[in-house]
Amino acid sequence: MQFDEEHQLFRKTLRDFIEKEINPHVDQWEKDGIWPAHDILKKMGDLDFLGVNYPTEYGGLGLDYWYNVIRAEELGRIPCGGVPMGITVHTDMCTPALAEFGSHDLKKRFLEPAIRGTQVGAIAVSEPDAGSDVARIRTRAESDGDHYVIHGNKMWITNGTQADWVCLLARTSPGESFEGMSLIMVPTDTPGFVVSRKIEKLGNWSSDTAELAFEGVRVPKAFRIGDEGQGFRLQMQQFQKERLIAAVTCYAGAERIVEITKNYLKTRKTFGKPLIDNQYIQFRLAEVVTEIECLRQLCYHCTEKLIAGQDMTREASMAKLKGGQLVRLVADVCLQFHGGMGYTEEYPLARYFRDTRLFPIGGGADEIMMGIIAKYEGFYSERPRVASTKSATA
């Protein structure tokens, strides 16, 4: 893919916004343990950053998916993991199914304000006892006339304390079959919706992660996305875009880590010469940037398949697996090259080291990705049962 002039203008405008409105405040948001989602998303909505590939009818720009990739690349350069996660959950994880399969009224009610940035969205799939195995979720939406009454709990929900609505996967039929689930839009001001607690984490401090409770939450059946019982399939499709975007932020973040490290090594001297002149360091970084470029090209390949309407599940799973492994490796290698300073909070490497640890877990754990790849490659003596492709962080 060769980005044209309009793509590059979008990139520059977004990068300027991030440098002015986000990066100067990251340290404080990390200390506060939360980012101001409503303020930042409203500013991004005003500049048309949020709905780039969504229909113009609902406030989007109707552009190609490469703009989503550019957005993720630029967000990946933010010097923390929490803020990019919060934004991409809103733009690429809780809205794709709504945009593609939601009714007109549902899109006007939820997608349009999400694109404007006047409402914050979240995706609610994982549960305390059902993370990677989505088919085992217990949250239920019981039929009551024209409404559902929802009971259950959701865990690891990004934007969970600030969201105006959640895209909820719940069981609308009894049993444990994946065919008995539906995707339902749930406003968080509905009686019975409770933020049980904000979860303290190893990293991604500026991202608010919550446990949610649904205690008799009553919503119209018209808030369901698609047909009843199709929620699992719709969510599996939604996951593929989530994983692609996660992989993009991985290589963008890894690239930023290398950039910071290169600048440090040029100024830091040992034994009378800059550290960057050490051949081992040069060669190790050469290996790292080669892997980063390979991941970038794999993500571009996924994007081309997505735009062409082809199944990218195999390749997106590979990208997510490689992304989580690579960005952890880069953070570890570059922290080592910073020496003792890399272990302090004075330099950003400590934060990168903490934050990147989530990628092999959230949005599809490495083990789940390997299972999907093994299935596509036929590495089974018998056809495996239908398995979830979701991990413990929604």
Tab-separated table of C-alpha atoms in Angstrom:
chain	number	residue	atom	x	y	z
A	1	MET	CA	0.000	0.000	0.000
A	2	GLN	CA	1.273	3.433	-0.936
A	3	PHE	CA	-0.453	6.097	1.142
A	4	ASP	CA	-1.556	9.014	-0.996
A	5	GLU	CA	-1.439	12.710	-0.189
A	6	GLU	CA	-4.826	12.688	1.560
A	7	HIS	CA	-3.768	9.771	3.768
A	8	GLN	CA	-0.607	11.622	4.750
A	9	LEU	CA	-2.521	14.832	5.470
A	10	PHE	CA	-4.798	12.880	7.798
A	11	ARG	CA	-1.717	11.422	9.490
A	12	LYS	CA	-0.107	14.818	9.994
A	13	THR	CA	-3.289	16.391	11.336
A	14	LEU	CA	-3.776	13.547	13.805
A	15	ARG	CA	-0.129	13.561	14.861
A	16	ASP	CA	-0.298	17.313	15.520
A	17	PHE	CA	-3.426	16.791	17.612
A	18	ILE	CA	-1.767	14.034	19.653
A	19	GLU	CA	1.338	16.158	20.251
A	20	LYS	CA	-0.793	19.071	21.458
A	21	GLU	CA	-3.781	17.524	23.240
A	22	ILE	CA	-2.579	14.130	24.507
A	23	ASN	CA	1.165	13.644	24.932
A	24	PRO	CA	1.768	16.624	27.274
A	25	HIS	CA	-0.835	15.234	29.698
A	26	VAL	CA	-0.008	11.519	29.689
A	27	ASP	CA	2.156	11.643	32.830
A	28	GLN	CA	-0.634	13.272	34.815
A	29	TRP	CA	-3.294	10.891	33.518
A	30	GLU	CA	-1.065	7.977	34.474
A	31	LYS	CA	-0.806	9.384	38.004
A	32	ASP	CA	-4.559	9.974	38.111
A	33	GLY	CA	-5.258	6.424	36.933
A	34	ILE	CA	-7.685	7.599	34.255
A	35	TRP	CA	-7.784	9.540	30.993
A	36	PRO	CA	-10.522	12.139	30.291
A	37	ALA	CA	-12.369	10.101	27.701
A	38	HIS	CA	-15.262	12.491	27.115
A	39	ASP	CA	-13.001	15.508	26.661
A	40	ILE	CA	-10.505	13.840	24.319
A	41	LEU	CA	-13.074	11.962	22.247
A	42	LYS	CA	-15.161	15.114	21.817
A	43	LYS	CA	-12.120	16.966	20.504
A	44	MET	CA	-11.306	14.051	18.195
A	45	GLY	CA	-14.908	13.921	17.007
A	46	ASP	CA	-14.868	17.622	16.214
A	47	LEU	CA	-11.880	16.965	13.934
A	48	ASP	CA	-13.484	13.886	12.281
A	49	PHE	CA	-10.927	11.429	13.669
A	50	LEU	CA	-13.377	8.883	15.100
A	51	GLY	CA	-15.597	7.657	12.276
A	52	VAL	CA	-13.230	7.715	9.321
A	53	ASN	CA	-14.541	4.554	7.646
A	54	TYR	CA	-18.125	4.736	8.900
A	55	PRO	CA	-21.039	5.977	6.732
A	56	THR	CA	-21.481	9.711	6.220
A	57	GLU	CA	-25.157	9.237	7.081
A	58	TYR	CA	-24.142	8.860	10.717
A	59	GLY	CA	-21.403	11.468	10.783
A	60	GLY	CA	-18.540	9.347	9.483
A	61	LEU	CA	-16.267	10.147	6.554
A	62	GLY	CA	-16.937	6.983	4.541
A	63	LEU	CA	-13.236	6.561	3.751
A	64	ASP	CA	-11.212	3.393	3.216
A	65	TYR	CA	-9.903	1.261	6.079
A	66	TRP	CA	-6.344	2.510	5.582
A	67	TYR	CA	-7.358	5.577	7.562
A	68	ASN	CA	-8.104	3.314	10.535
A	69	VAL	CA	-4.622	1.835	10.177
A	70	ILE	CA	-3.056	5.300	10.082
A	71	ARG	CA	-5.042	6.293	13.159
A	72	ALA	CA	-3.825	3.212	15.026
A	73	GLU	CA	-0.223	3.851	13.948
A	74	GLU	CA	-0.337	7.380	15.297
A	75	LEU	CA	-2.102	6.366	18.513
A	76	GLY	CA	0.582	3.721	19.006
A	77	ARG	CA	3.156	6.501	19.271
A	78	ILE	CA	1.525	7.915	22.406
A	79	PRO	CA	3.994	7.304	25.298
A	80	CYS	CA	1.693	4.970	27.215
A	81	GLY	CA	-0.612	2.034	26.521
A	82	GLY	CA	-3.700	3.167	28.385
A	83	VAL	CA	-4.858	6.085	26.252
A	84	PRO	CA	-4.471	4.343	22.867
A	85	MET	CA	-6.364	1.391	24.309
A	86	GLY	CA	-9.242	3.552	25.477
A	87	ILE	CA	-9.517	5.294	22.112
A	88	THR	CA	-9.258	2.162	19.959
A	89	VAL	CA	-11.845	0.346	22.088
A	90	HIS	CA	-14.191	3.199	21.218
A	91	THR	CA	-13.311	3.385	17.519
A	92	ASP	CA	-12.488	-0.185	16.497
A	93	MET	CA	-13.777	-2.641	19.089
A	94	CYS	CA	-17.252	-1.690	20.327
A	95	THR	CA	-18.598	-0.068	17.143
A	96	PRO	CA	-17.807	-2.283	14.085
A	97	ALA	CA	-20.727	-4.692	14.574
A	98	LEU	CA	-23.044	-1.785	15.347
A	99	ALA	CA	-21.999	0.011	12.156
A	100	GLU	CA	-22.315	-3.067	9.942
A	101	PHE	CA	-25.306	-4.906	11.385
A	102	GLY	CA	-27.191	-2.418	13.568
A	103	SER	CA	-30.561	-1.004	12.524
A	104	HIS	CA	-30.870	2.582	11.316
A	105	ASP	CA	-32.448	3.639	14.604
A	106	LEU	CA	-29.715	1.886	16.577
A	107	LYS	CA	-27.003	3.651	14.609
A	108	LYS	CA	-28.679	7.024	15.134
A	109	ARG	CA	-28.989	6.303	18.855
A	110	PHE	CA	-25.475	4.976	19.521
A	111	LEU	CA	-23.108	5.116	16.530
A	112	GLU	CA	-23.721	8.728	15.599
A	113	PRO	CA	-22.846	10.158	19.046
A	114	ALA	CA	-19.864	7.801	19.221
A	115	ILE	CA	-18.567	9.257	15.955
A	116	ARG	CA	-19.178	12.803	17.216
A	117	GLY	CA	-17.374	11.931	20.440
A	118	THR	CA	-20.300	13.009	22.603
A	119	GLN	CA	-20.700	9.485	24.015
A	120	VAL	CA	-18.055	6.993	25.140
A	121	GLY	CA	-18.437	3.326	24.222
A	122	ALA	CA	-17.150	0.047	25.668
A	123	ILE	CA	-17.295	-3.615	24.730
A	124	ALA	CA	-18.538	-6.021	27.417
A	125	VAL	CA	-17.762	-9.665	26.642
A	126	SER	CA	-15.414	-11.189	29.232
A	127	GLU	CA	-16.688	-12.377	32.594
A	128	PRO	CA	-15.059	-13.430	35.885
A	129	ASP	CA	-15.410	-17.106	34.872
A	130	ALA	CA	-15.393	-16.752	31.080
A	131	GLY	CA	-12.484	-14.931	29.525
A	132	SER	CA	-10.891	-16.884	26.720
A	133	ASP	CA	-13.838	-19.292	26.521
A	134	VAL	CA	-16.559	-16.928	25.364
A	135	ALA	CA	-18.981	-19.792	24.743
A	136	ARG	CA	-19.217	-20.197	28.533
A	137	ILE	CA	-20.492	-16.720	29.343
A	138	ARG	CA	-23.341	-16.659	31.858
A	139	THR	CA	-24.727	-13.129	31.625
A	140	ARG	CA	-28.281	-13.621	30.448
A	141	ALA	CA	-30.824	-11.404	28.764
A	142	GLU	CA	-34.264	-12.838	29.485
A	143	SER	CA	-37.199	-12.057	27.235
A	144	ASP	CA	-39.999	-9.987	28.736
A	145	GLY	CA	-42.370	-8.814	26.023
A	146	ASP	CA	-40.603	-6.230	23.905
A	147	HIS	CA	-37.702	-5.991	26.355
A	148	TYR	CA	-34.734	-7.942	27.689
A	149	VAL	CA	-34.014	-8.090	31.399
A	150	ILE	CA	-30.274	-8.563	31.921
A	151	HIS	CA	-28.553	-10.244	34.863
A	152	GLY	CA	-24.848	-10.978	35.190
A	153	ASN	CA	-21.332	-9.620	35.506
A	154	LYS	CA	-18.647	-8.504	33.086
A	155	MET	CA	-14.927	-8.229	33.829
A	156	TRP	CA	-11.887	-6.369	32.449
A	157	ILE	CA	-13.988	-3.739	30.693
A	158	THR	CA	-11.891	-0.920	29.200
A	159	ASN	CA	-13.581	2.510	29.513
A	160	GLY	CA	-15.892	0.762	31.970
A	161	THR	CA	-16.146	3.616	34.479
A	162	GLN	CA	-16.698	6.314	31.845
A	163	ALA	CA	-18.781	4.606	29.158
A	164	ASP	CA	-22.194	5.980	28.199
A	165	TRP	CA	-23.089	2.599	26.709
A	166	VAL	CA	-21.675	-0.887	26.359
A	167	CYS	CA	-21.969	-3.323	23.476
A	168	LEU	CA	-22.898	-6.404	25.512
A	169	LEU	CA	-22.658	-10.060	24.580
A	170	ALA	CA	-25.284	-11.924	26.587
A	171	ARG	CA	-27.062	-15.252	26.499
A	172	THR	CA	-30.595	-14.931	25.126
A	173	SER	CA	-31.258	-18.674	25.066
A	174	PRO	CA	-30.672	-21.204	27.862
A	175	GLY	CA	-27.759	-23.626	27.794
A	176	GLU	CA	-24.098	-23.213	26.887
A	177	SER	CA	-24.203	-23.184	23.085
A	178	PHE	CA	-22.534	-20.302	21.280
A	179	GLU	CA	-25.707	-20.105	19.163
A	180	GLY	CA	-27.715	-18.783	22.106
A	181	MET	CA	-26.029	-15.370	22.382
A	182	SER	CA	-26.929	-11.896	21.196
A	183	LEU	CA	-25.207	-8.524	20.991
A	184	ILE	CA	-27.181	-5.845	22.822
A	185	MET	CA	-26.550	-2.129	23.247
A	186	VAL	CA	-26.974	-1.131	26.892
A	187	PRO	CA	-26.959	2.524	28.039
A	188	THR	CA	-25.091	2.784	31.329
A	189	ASP	CA	-27.679	5.126	32.836
A	190	THR	CA	-30.234	2.292	32.751
A	191	PRO	CA	-31.432	1.309	36.251
A	192	GLY	CA	-29.634	-1.803	37.468
A	193	PHE	CA	-26.331	-1.062	35.700
A	194	VAL	CA	-23.543	-0.896	38.278
A	195	VAL	CA	-19.810	-0.268	38.062
A	196	SER	CA	-18.778	-2.748	40.734
A	197	ARG	CA	-15.176	-1.600	40.968
A	198	LYS	CA	-12.282	-0.048	39.100
A	199	ILE	CA	-9.527	-2.634	38.715
A	200	GLU	CA	-5.938	-1.722	39.610
A	201	LYS	CA	-3.488	-3.131	37.076
A	202	LEU	CA	0.227	-3.728	36.564
A	203	GLY	CA	0.298	-1.251	33.683
A	204	ASN	CA	-1.938	0.853	31.439
A	205	TRP	CA	-2.693	2.984	34.474
A	206	SER	CA	-4.461	5.745	32.526
A	207	SER	CA	-6.959	3.230	31.131
A	208	ASP	CA	-9.945	2.728	33.420
A	209	THR	CA	-10.714	-0.988	33.609
A	210	ALA	CA	-13.839	-2.060	35.452
A	211	GLU	CA	-15.976	-4.917	36.643
A	212	LEU	CA	-19.612	-4.339	35.749
A	213	ALA	CA	-22.833	-5.747	37.191
A	214	PHE	CA	-26.221	-6.008	35.496
A	215	GLU	CA	-28.907	-6.287	38.134
A	216	GLY	CA	-32.197	-6.565	36.294
A	217	VAL	CA	-31.202	-4.083	33.578
A	218	ARG	CA	-34.176	-3.629	31.271
A	219	VAL	CA	-33.588	-2.601	27.639
A	220	PRO	CA	-35.766	-2.775	24.506
A	221	LYS	CA	-35.219	-5.700	22.163
A	222	ALA	CA	-34.792	-3.054	19.487
A	223	PHE	CA	-31.371	-2.412	21.070
A	224	ARG	CA	-30.177	-5.817	19.828
A	225	ILE	CA	-27.663	-5.830	16.962
A	226	GLY	CA	-28.771	-8.222	14.219
A	227	ASP	CA	-30.920	-11.284	14.778
A	228	GLU	CA	-31.320	-12.975	18.117
A	229	GLY	CA	-28.812	-15.779	18.553
A	230	GLN	CA	-26.301	-14.290	16.093
A	231	GLY	CA	-24.287	-12.407	18.690
A	232	PHE	CA	-21.396	-14.854	18.915
A	233	ARG	CA	-20.818	-14.824	15.163
A	234	LEU	CA	-21.072	-11.040	14.980
A	235	GLN	CA	-18.649	-10.682	17.865
A	236	MET	CA	-16.169	-13.061	16.254
A	237	GLN	CA	-16.170	-10.821	13.169
A	238	GLN	CA	-15.754	-7.757	15.360
A	239	PHE	CA	-12.766	-9.400	17.060
A	240	GLN	CA	-10.821	-9.626	13.802
A	241	LYS	CA	-10.734	-5.853	13.381
A	242	GLU	CA	-9.886	-5.508	17.061
A	243	ARG	CA	-6.906	-7.812	16.670
A	244	LEU	CA	-5.670	-6.151	13.522
A	245	ILE	CA	-5.759	-2.738	15.169
A	246	ALA	CA	-4.045	-4.139	18.282
A	247	ALA	CA	-1.227	-5.502	16.103
A	248	VAL	CA	-0.873	-2.127	14.378
A	249	THR	CA	-0.505	-0.327	17.706
A	250	CYS	CA	2.070	-2.962	18.683
A	251	TYR	CA	4.439	-2.260	15.800
A	252	ALA	CA	3.857	1.493	16.067
A	253	GLY	CA	4.659	1.391	19.778
A	254	ALA	CA	7.694	-0.827	19.185
A	255	GLU	CA	8.946	1.621	16.558
A	256	ARG	CA	8.578	4.486	19.019
A	257	ILE	CA	10.502	2.550	21.682
A	258	VAL	CA	13.375	1.966	19.251
A	259	GLU	CA	13.359	5.651	18.301
A	260	ILE	CA	13.608	6.718	21.952
A	261	THR	CA	16.364	4.185	22.560
A	262	LYS	CA	18.392	5.224	19.517
A	263	ASN	CA	18.352	8.853	20.646
A	264	TYR	CA	19.418	7.846	24.156
A	265	LEU	CA	22.245	5.626	22.922
A	266	LYS	CA	23.668	8.431	20.795
A	267	THR	CA	24.091	10.672	23.828
A	268	ARG	CA	24.993	8.113	26.501
A	269	LYS	CA	28.730	7.422	26.572
A	270	THR	CA	30.591	4.485	28.100
A	271	PHE	CA	34.271	3.698	27.819
A	272	GLY	CA	34.792	6.959	25.975
A	273	LYS	CA	32.315	6.476	23.129
A	274	PRO	CA	28.533	6.597	22.542
A	275	LEU	CA	26.734	3.349	23.308
A	276	ILE	CA	25.268	3.353	19.802
A	277	ASP	CA	28.760	2.591	18.427
A	278	ASN	CA	28.674	-0.841	20.080
A	279	GLN	CA	28.298	-3.359	17.249
A	280	TYR	CA	26.207	-5.754	19.314
A	281	ILE	CA	23.686	-2.987	20.004
A	282	GLN	CA	23.609	-2.013	16.327
A	283	PHE	CA	23.016	-5.589	15.238
A	284	ARG	CA	20.376	-6.291	17.898
A	285	LEU	CA	18.437	-3.184	16.950
A	286	ALA	CA	18.775	-4.144	13.288
A	287	GLU	CA	17.109	-7.462	14.095
A	288	VAL	CA	14.363	-5.701	16.004
A	289	VAL	CA	13.509	-3.182	13.286
A	290	THR	CA	13.450	-5.997	10.734
A	291	GLU	CA	10.813	-7.814	12.793
A	292	ILE	CA	8.853	-4.595	13.192
A	293	GLU	CA	8.797	-4.127	9.430
A	294	CYS	CA	7.673	-7.727	8.908
A	295	LEU	CA	4.765	-7.179	11.301
A	296	ARG	CA	3.834	-3.934	9.551
A	297	GLN	CA	3.668	-5.676	6.191
A	298	LEU	CA	1.566	-8.500	7.644
A	299	CYS	CA	-0.883	-5.920	9.007
A	300	TYR	CA	-0.989	-4.198	5.610
A	301	HIS	CA	-1.740	-7.580	4.036
A	302	CYS	CA	-4.606	-8.071	6.511
A	303	THR	CA	-5.945	-4.637	5.613
A	304	GLU	CA	-5.888	-5.443	1.906
A	305	LYS	CA	-7.839	-8.657	2.551
A	306	LEU	CA	-10.328	-6.802	4.734
A	307	ILE	CA	-10.943	-4.171	2.080
A	308	ALA	CA	-11.335	-6.896	-0.547
A	309	GLY	CA	-13.991	-8.610	1.601
A	310	GLN	CA	-11.835	-11.680	2.212
A	311	ASP	CA	-11.513	-13.657	5.446
A	312	MET	CA	-8.446	-12.429	7.332
A	313	THR	CA	-8.951	-14.446	10.521
A	314	ARG	CA	-5.819	-16.537	9.977
A	315	GLU	CA	-3.575	-13.583	9.193
A	316	ALA	CA	-5.081	-11.281	11.846
A	317	SER	CA	-4.487	-13.997	14.454
A	318	MET	CA	-0.885	-14.266	13.298
A	319	ALA	CA	-0.465	-10.498	13.482
A	320	LYS	CA	-1.949	-10.330	16.971
A	321	LEU	CA	0.269	-13.213	18.152
A	322	LYS	CA	3.409	-11.701	16.654
A	323	GLY	CA	2.530	-8.192	17.796
A	324	GLY	CA	2.136	-9.146	21.447
A	325	GLN	CA	5.376	-11.108	21.446
A	326	LEU	CA	7.362	-8.509	19.517
A	327	VAL	CA	6.421	-5.386	21.464
A	328	ARG	CA	7.279	-7.153	24.736
A	329	LEU	CA	10.641	-8.179	23.313
A	330	VAL	CA	11.416	-4.664	22.087
A	331	ALA	CA	10.525	-3.117	25.450
A	332	ASP	CA	12.758	-5.628	27.232
A	333	VAL	CA	15.723	-5.230	24.858
A	334	CYS	CA	15.553	-1.436	24.886
A	335	LEU	CA	15.171	-1.252	28.657
A	336	GLN	CA	18.370	-3.307	28.936
A	337	PHE	CA	20.195	-0.885	26.636
A	338	HIS	CA	19.151	1.991	28.903
A	339	GLY	CA	20.861	0.278	31.835
A	340	GLY	CA	19.846	1.484	35.271
A	341	MET	CA	17.993	4.478	33.842
A	342	GLY	CA	15.649	2.129	32.058
A	343	TYR	CA	14.512	0.785	35.404
A	344	THR	CA	13.512	4.208	36.723
A	345	GLU	CA	10.339	6.211	36.269
A	346	GLU	CA	12.426	9.100	34.943
A	347	TYR	CA	12.584	7.415	31.540
A	348	PRO	CA	9.608	6.008	29.599
A	349	LEU	CA	11.033	2.494	29.271
A	350	ALA	CA	9.675	1.348	32.640
A	351	ARG	CA	6.155	2.328	31.564
A	352	TYR	CA	6.550	0.635	28.188
A	353	PHE	CA	7.811	-2.491	29.954
A	354	ARG	CA	4.668	-2.593	32.138
A	355	ASP	CA	2.178	-1.633	29.481
A	356	THR	CA	3.347	-3.989	26.743
A	357	ARG	CA	2.851	-7.006	29.006
A	358	LEU	CA	-0.879	-6.805	28.359
A	359	PHE	CA	-0.723	-7.402	24.609
A	360	PRO	CA	-0.136	-11.176	24.811
A	361	ILE	CA	-3.158	-11.407	27.160
A	362	GLY	CA	-5.765	-8.839	26.161
A	363	GLY	CA	-7.847	-8.927	22.998
A	364	GLY	CA	-7.001	-12.576	22.376
A	365	ALA	CA	-4.347	-14.346	24.457
A	366	ASP	CA	-1.349	-15.815	22.653
A	367	GLU	CA	-2.604	-19.320	23.343
A	368	ILE	CA	-5.974	-18.548	21.754
A	369	MET	CA	-4.264	-17.067	18.705
A	370	MET	CA	-2.099	-20.169	18.351
A	371	GLY	CA	-5.195	-22.348	18.590
A	372	ILE	CA	-6.891	-20.422	15.778
A	373	ILE	CA	-3.800	-20.621	13.587
A	374	ALA	CA	-3.434	-24.347	14.292
A	375	LYS	CA	-7.065	-24.853	13.273
A	376	TYR	CA	-6.601	-22.981	9.992
A	377	GLU	CA	-3.438	-24.946	9.266
A	378	GLY	CA	-5.136	-28.276	9.996
A	379	PHE	CA	-2.854	-29.192	12.892
A	380	TYR	CA	-5.511	-31.476	14.437
A	381	SER	CA	-6.186	-35.187	14.025
A	382	GLU	CA	-9.907	-34.411	14.353
A	383	ARG	CA	-11.937	-31.283	13.715
A	384	PRO	CA	-11.956	-29.292	16.998
A	385	ARG	CA	-15.120	-27.981	18.589
A	386	VAL	CA	-16.065	-24.386	17.891
A	387	ALA	CA	-13.928	-22.378	20.257
A	388	SER	CA	-13.926	-18.808	21.375
A	389	THR	CA	-11.357	-16.419	19.994
A	390	LYS	CA	-11.511	-13.929	22.812
A	391	SER	CA	-9.247	-13.366	25.740
A	392	ALA	CA	-9.735	-12.054	29.200
A	393	THR	CA	-9.651	-8.327	28.411
A	394	ALA	CA	-12.529	-6.704	26.561
